[in-house]
Coordinates of C-alpha atoms (C1' of nucleotides) in Angstrom, one line a residue:
Chain Z
X1 CA -2.5 -14.6 -35.0
X2 CA 0.5 -12.9 -34.0
X3 CA 1.1 -11.3 -30.7
X4 CA 1.8 -7.9 -31.5
X5 CA -1.4 -8.0 -33.7
X6 CA -3.2 -9.3 -30.5
X7 CA -2.0 -6.4 -28.4
X8 CA -2.9 -4.1 -31.2
X9 CA -6.6 -5.2 -31.4
X10 CA -6.4 -5.2 -27.3
X11 CA -5.8 -1.6 -27.1
X12 CA -8.0 -0.7 -30.2
X13 CA -10.9 -2.4 -28.2
X14 CA -10.1 -0.3 -25.2
X15 CA -10.3 2.8 -27.2
X16 CA -6.4 3.3 -26.5
X17 CA -4.1 4.8 -28.9
X18 CA -1.6 2.2 -30.6
X19 CA 1.6 3.3 -29.4
X20 CA 4.9 1.7 -30.0
X21 CA 5.7 2.0 -26.5
X22 CA 2.3 0.4 -25.3
X23 CA 2.7 -2.5 -27.6
X24 CA 6.3 -3.2 -26.0
X25 CA 4.9 -2.8 -22.5
X26 CA 2.1 -5.5 -23.3
X27 CA 4.9 -7.7 -24.7
X28 CA 7.1 -7.3 -21.7
X29 CA 4.3 -7.9 -19.3
X30 CA 2.9 -10.8 -21.4
X31 CA 5.9 -12.7 -21.7
X32 CA 6.7 -12.7 -18.2
X33 CA 4.6 -15.1 -16.0
X34 CA 5.6 -13.4 -13.1
X35 CA 4.4 -9.7 -11.4
X36 CA 6.6 -6.9 -12.2
X37 CA 6.9 -3.5 -10.7
X38 CA 6.6 -0.5 -13.0
X39 CA 10.1 0.4 -12.6
X40 CA 11.5 -3.1 -13.6
X41 CA 9.3 -3.1 -16.5
X42 CA 10.6 0.5 -17.4
X43 CA 14.2 -0.9 -17.0
X44 CA 13.5 -3.5 -19.3
X45 CA 11.7 -1.5 -21.9
X46 CA 14.5 1.3 -21.8
X47 CA 16.8 -1.4 -23.7
X48 CA 14.6 -0.5 -26.6
X49 CA 13.4 3.0 -25.9
X50 CA 16.3 5.4 -24.7
X51 CA 13.5 7.9 -24.3
X52 CA 11.0 6.7 -22.1
X53 CA 9.9 8.2 -19.1
X54 CA 8.8 6.2 -15.6
X55 CA 5.8 8.0 -15.4
X56 CA 4.7 6.8 -18.7
X57 CA 5.0 3.4 -17.3
X58 CA 3.3 4.1 -14.5
X59 CA 0.4 5.8 -16.2
X60 CA -0.1 3.0 -18.7
X61 CA 0.0 0.2 -16.2
X62 CA -2.3 2.0 -14.0
X63 CA -4.8 2.2 -17.2
X64 CA -4.4 -1.3 -18.3
X65 CA -5.3 -2.1 -14.7
X66 CA -8.6 0.0 -14.6
X67 CA -9.5 -1.9 -18.0
X68 CA -8.7 -5.1 -16.7
X69 CA -6.0 -6.3 -18.8
X70 CA -3.4 -6.6 -16.0
X71 CA -3.8 -7.2 -12.4
X72 CA -2.6 -5.7 -9.3
X73 CA -0.6 -7.7 -6.9
X74 CA -0.8 -6.7 -3.3
X75 CA 2.4 -6.8 -1.4
X76 CA 3.7 -6.0 2.3
X77 CA 6.3 -3.6 1.1
X78 CA 3.5 -1.7 -0.2
X79 CA 5.1 -1.1 -3.5
X80 CA 3.3 -1.6 -6.9
X81 CA 3.2 -4.6 -8.7
X82 CA 1.1 -5.9 -11.8
X83 CA 0.8 -9.2 -13.6
X84 CA -0.5 -9.6 -16.9
X85 CA -3.5 -12.2 -16.8
X86 CA -4.4 -14.2 -20.1
X87 CA -7.1 -15.3 -18.1
X88 CA -10.4 -13.9 -18.7
X89 CA -13.6 -14.0 -16.3
X90 CA -13.6 -13.6 -12.8
X91 CA -10.8 -15.3 -10.7
X92 CA -8.1 -14.8 -8.2
X93 CA -4.4 -15.3 -7.9
X94 CA -2.1 -17.4 -5.9
X95 CA 1.3 -15.5 -5.9
X96 CA 4.7 -17.0 -4.9
X97 CA 6.7 -14.5 -2.8
X98 CA 9.9 -15.7 -3.5
X99 CA 10.0 -16.3 -7.4
X100 CA 6.9 -14.2 -8.1
X101 CA 5.2 -16.4 -10.1
X102 CA 1.4 -16.0 -10.5
X103 CA -1.3 -19.0 -10.8
X104 CA -4.7 -18.6 -11.4
X105 CA -7.4 -19.8 -9.0
X106 CA -10.6 -20.7 -10.1
X107 CA -12.5 -20.9 -6.7
X108 CA -14.0 -17.8 -5.5
X109 CA -16.1 -17.9 -2.6
X110 CA -17.0 -14.5 -2.2
X111 CA -20.4 -15.1 -3.4
X112 CA -21.3 -16.6 0.1
X113 CA -19.6 -13.8 1.6
X114 CA -21.7 -11.4 -0.2
X115 CA -24.8 -13.4 0.8
X116 CA -23.7 -13.1 4.4
X117 CA -23.2 -9.2 4.0
X118 CA -26.5 -8.7 2.3
X119 CA -28.5 -10.5 4.9
X120 CA -26.7 -9.1 7.8
X121 CA -25.3 -5.8 7.0
X122 CA -28.0 -5.2 4.4
X123 CA -24.9 -3.7 2.5
X124 CA -23.7 -3.3 -1.0
X125 CA -21.0 -5.0 -2.3
X126 CA -18.8 -3.1 -4.6
X127 CA -15.5 -5.2 -5.1
X128 CA -13.5 -7.5 -3.1
X129 CA -9.9 -8.2 -2.6
X130 CA -8.6 -12.0 -2.6
X131 CA -4.9 -12.9 -2.9
X132 CA -3.3 -16.1 -1.8
X133 CA 0.2 -15.8 -0.8
X134 CA 2.7 -18.3 -0.2
X135 CA 5.6 -20.3 -1.9
X136 CA 5.4 -22.3 -5.1
X137 CA 6.5 -26.1 -5.2
X138 CA 9.7 -25.0 -6.6
X139 CA 10.6 -22.3 -4.0
X140 CA 9.1 -24.1 -1.2
X141 CA 11.7 -27.2 -1.7
X142 CA 14.6 -24.6 -1.6
X143 CA 13.6 -23.4 1.9
Chain M
X1 CA -13.3 -5.2 34.0
X2 CA -12.7 -1.7 33.3
X3 CA -11.5 -1.0 29.6
X4 CA -8.3 0.3 30.5
X5 CA -7.1 -2.7 32.6
X6 CA -8.2 -5.0 29.7
X7 CA -5.7 -2.9 27.3
X8 CA -3.0 -3.1 30.2
X9 CA -3.6 -6.9 30.3
X10 CA -3.3 -7.0 26.7
X11 CA -0.1 -5.0 26.3
X12 CA 1.3 -7.2 29.1
X13 CA 0.4 -10.3 27.4
X14 CA 2.0 -9.3 24.4
X15 CA 5.3 -8.6 26.3
X16 CA 5.2 -5.0 25.5
X17 CA 5.7 -2.0 28.1
X18 CA 2.6 -0.5 29.3
X19 CA 2.8 3.2 28.5
X20 CA 0.4 5.8 29.0
X21 CA 0.2 6.5 25.2
X22 CA -0.1 3.0 24.3
X23 CA -2.9 2.6 26.4
X24 CA -4.6 5.7 24.9
X25 CA -3.9 4.7 21.3
X26 CA -5.8 1.4 22.1
X27 CA -8.5 3.3 23.9
X28 CA -9.0 5.5 20.6
X29 CA -8.9 2.6 18.2
X30 CA -11.3 0.6 20.6
X31 CA -13.8 3.3 20.8
X32 CA -13.9 3.7 17.1
X33 CA -15.7 1.1 14.9
X34 CA -14.3 2.4 12.0
X35 CA -10.6 2.1 10.4
X36 CA -8.4 5.1 11.1
X37 CA -5.1 6.1 9.7
X38 CA -2.1 6.6 11.6
X39 CA -2.4 10.3 11.0
X40 CA -6.0 10.3 12.2
X41 CA -5.2 8.3 15.5
X42 CA -2.2 10.9 16.0
X43 CA -4.5 13.9 15.7
X44 CA -6.9 12.5 18.4
X45 CA -3.9 11.3 20.7
X46 CA -2.2 14.9 20.4
X47 CA -5.4 16.3 22.5
X48 CA -4.1 14.6 25.4
X49 CA -0.4 14.2 24.9
X50 CA 1.0 17.4 23.4
X51 CA 4.5 15.7 22.9
X52 CA 3.5 12.9 20.7
X53 CA 5.3 11.9 17.6
X54 CA 3.8 10.7 14.6
X55 CA 6.4 7.8 14.2
X56 CA 5.5 6.7 17.4
X57 CA 1.8 6.1 16.1
X58 CA 3.0 4.3 13.2
X59 CA 5.1 2.3 15.6
X60 CA 2.8 1.1 17.7
X61 CA -0.2 0.4 14.9
X62 CA 2.3 -1.7 13.2
X63 CA 3.4 -3.4 16.5
X64 CA 0.0 -4.0 17.2
X65 CA -0.9 -5.2 13.9
X66 CA 1.9 -7.9 14.1
X67 CA 0.6 -9.2 16.6
X68 CA -2.9 -9.5 15.5
X69 CA -4.5 -7.0 17.8
X70 CA -5.5 -4.5 15.1
X71 CA -6.0 -5.5 11.5
X72 CA -5.0 -3.6 8.1
X73 CA -7.6 -2.1 5.8
X74 CA -6.6 -2.3 2.4
X75 CA -7.5 1.2 0.4
X76 CA -7.1 2.2 -3.3
X77 CA -5.5 5.2 -2.0
X78 CA -2.5 2.9 -0.8
X79 CA -2.4 4.7 2.6
X80 CA -2.4 2.7 5.9
X81 CA -5.4 2.2 7.8
X82 CA -6.3 0.0 11.0
X83 CA -9.3 -1.2 12.7
X84 CA -9.3 -2.6 16.2
X85 CA -10.9 -6.2 16.0
X86 CA -12.3 -7.3 19.0
X87 CA -13.4 -10.6 17.5
X88 CA -10.7 -13.3 17.8
X89 CA -10.2 -16.1 15.7
X90 CA -9.8 -16.6 11.8
X91 CA -12.2 -14.1 10.0
X92 CA -12.5 -11.1 7.3
X93 CA -14.0 -8.0 7.1
X94 CA -16.5 -6.0 5.1
X95 CA -15.5 -2.5 4.8
X96 CA -17.8 0.3 4.0
X97 CA -15.5 2.8 1.7
X98 CA -17.9 5.7 2.7
X99 CA -18.2 5.9 6.4
X100 CA -15.2 3.5 7.0
X101 CA -17.5 1.2 9.3
X102 CA -16.1 -2.3 9.5
X103 CA -18.0 -5.6 10.0
X104 CA -16.8 -9.1 10.6
X105 CA -17.5 -11.7 8.2
X106 CA -17.2 -15.2 9.6
X107 CA -17.4 -17.1 6.1
X108 CA -13.8 -17.9 4.9
X109 CA -13.4 -19.7 1.8
X110 CA -9.8 -19.4 1.4
X111 CA -9.6 -23.2 2.6
X112 CA -11.0 -24.3 -0.7
X113 CA -8.5 -22.5 -2.5
X114 CA -5.7 -23.9 -0.5
X115 CA -6.9 -27.0 -1.5
X116 CA -6.7 -26.3 -5.0
X117 CA -3.6 -24.8 -4.8
X118 CA -1.9 -27.7 -3.2
X119 CA -3.4 -30.0 -5.8
X120 CA -2.6 -28.0 -8.9
X121 CA 0.5 -26.0 -8.1
X122 CA 1.9 -28.2 -5.1
X123 CA 2.7 -25.0 -3.2
X124 CA 2.6 -23.9 0.2
X125 CA 0.0 -21.1 1.6
X126 CA 1.6 -18.9 3.8
X127 CA -1.2 -16.1 4.1
X128 CA -3.9 -14.5 2.2
X129 CA -5.6 -11.2 1.8
X130 CA -9.3 -11.0 1.6
X131 CA -11.6 -7.8 2.1
X132 CA -14.8 -7.1 0.7
X133 CA -15.6 -3.4 -0.2
X134 CA -18.7 -1.8 -0.4
X135 CA -21.4 0.5 1.2
X136 CA -23.2 0.0 4.2
X137 CA -27.0 0.0 4.5
X138 CA -27.0 3.8 5.6
X139 CA -24.1 4.9 3.0
X140 CA -25.7 2.8 0.2
X141 CA -29.0 4.7 0.7
X142 CA -27.7 8.2 0.7
X143 CA -26.6 7.5 -3.2
Chain T
dG1 C1' -2.4 16.5 -45.5
dT2 C1' -4.6 18.5 -41.2
dA3 C1' -6.9 19.2 -37.2
dT4 C1' -7.3 17.5 -32.5
dA5 C1' -7.1 14.9 -28.8
dA6 C1' -4.1 11.6 -26.7
dA7 C1' 0.2 10.1 -25.3
dT8 C1' 4.6 11.3 -23.6
dA9 C1' 9.3 13.1 -21.9
dG10 C1' 11.6 15.2 -18.4
dA11 C1' 12.0 17.5 -14.4
dA12 C1' 9.8 18.7 -10.1
dA13 C1' 6.9 18.0 -6.4
dT14 C1' 4.4 15.3 -3.1
dC15 C1' 3.8 13.4 1.0
dA16 C1' 3.1 9.2 3.5
dT17 C1' 6.1 6.3 5.8
dT18 C1' 10.7 5.3 7.9
dT19 C1' 15.0 6.0 9.9
dC20 C1' 18.2 8.2 13.0
dT21 C1' 20.1 9.9 17.6
dA22 C1' 19.5 11.6 21.9
dT23 C1' 16.6 11.4 25.6
dT24 C1' 13.1 9.5 28.8
dT25 C1' 10.3 5.8 30.9
dA26 C1' 8.6 1.4 32.3
dT27 C1' 10.1 -2.5 34.6
dG28 C1' 12.2 -6.1 37.5
dA29 C1' 15.8 -7.3 40.6
dA30 C1' 18.3 -5.9 45.1
Chain Q
dT1 C1' 12.6 2.4 47.3
dT2 C1' 16.9 2.6 44.4
dC3 C1' 18.6 1.2 40.5
dA4 C1' 20.3 -0.9 35.9
dT5 C1' 18.7 -1.8 31.4
dA6 C1' 16.4 -2.5 27.6
dA7 C1' 12.4 -0.7 25.6
dA8 C1' 10.1 3.4 24.1
dT9 C1' 9.8 8.1 22.8
dA10 C1' 10.5 13.0 20.5
dG11 C1' 11.9 15.5 17.0
dA12 C1' 14.3 16.3 13.1
dA13 C1' 15.5 14.7 8.8
dA14 C1' 15.7 11.3 5.2
dT15 C1' 13.5 8.2 1.7
dG16 C1' 11.6 7.3 -2.3
dA17 C1' 7.8 5.3 -4.8
dT18 C1' 4.5 7.6 -7.0
dT19 C1' 2.1 12.0 -8.9
dT20 C1' 1.9 16.1 -11.3
dC21 C1' 3.0 19.7 -14.2
dT22 C1' 4.2 21.8 -18.8
dA23 C1' 5.9 21.8 -23.4
dT24 C1' 6.3 18.9 -27.1
dT25 C1' 5.2 14.8 -30.0
dT26 C1' 2.4 11.6 -31.8
dA27 C1' -1.6 8.5 -33.3
dT28 C1' -6.0 8.9 -35.5
dA29 C1' -10.0 10.4 -38.0
dC30 C1' -11.5 13.3 -41.4

DNA sequence: GTATAAATAGAAATCATTTCTATTTATGAA
DNA sequence: TTCATAAATAGAAATGATTTCTATTTATAC
């Protein structure tokens, strides 16, 4: 299946309208194995679309995140970054703070934590945030 | 030992000057078992200090966080929140999104993740973010 | 085609956070 | 105690990423 068809289907399945800009946005994110800010995505897309509002990029990225198609990356500078995550199912990420590459992590120990919370706090867990920061092999070598 | 003396010692040990405002800030955070925003802390402190700048509160909270005295709470509204954490040593938090209470979690499975990353990605882990969100027993009941 | 809701552009607003500069203050030594 | 000095602070101002708003356009289902 061609990639664009895949993105087309993806949007359809989410009940979102298939617009050229959305397809292009998915394409940009899908080809990048690194996390990008909305502004960076916007700059890339403006090459193809002279008329493209930054708010549109923000809106779409937020929407895609809500639907689980892309995932947020937490950064100490408190800006928004997103990463297109081809892997499905529950998992987490290792992000390189230098080159921004993202690697999936299959291990998730939140289940154990959840147990501890249920037992001790008797509370309900609704979500969790887990991100491992560091330097990938390439970037660690350069230091 | 009196609390204020404890905070006094705490600041001394960090190499920070012991100012009345810093002591009061620590006192506010120390008595609250919930996470607070800089502005909320500022409003509380202004009762005692007519002249207190909001930037001072931001600066001090950031500094205390850097020294590990208080810890940041991640929130989807992307505002800053901090929690005074009496527990020492590596651990994580369960935060109630409703009443903002914070509970320590001793389990931390990041070690396992680190192993996976070392093996697969051959990268270096510099830090990790882990926070469990939910509702505490009290707040879950009200829903 | 056509109606309709969704998506968008572009400008403008928001507002938490940060920066800046002059002033004040805690601190350690004399 | 006094003094010198660096750190801390007030208050105003700037910043800038993100959001909101409104009119216009567009995808889609019938």
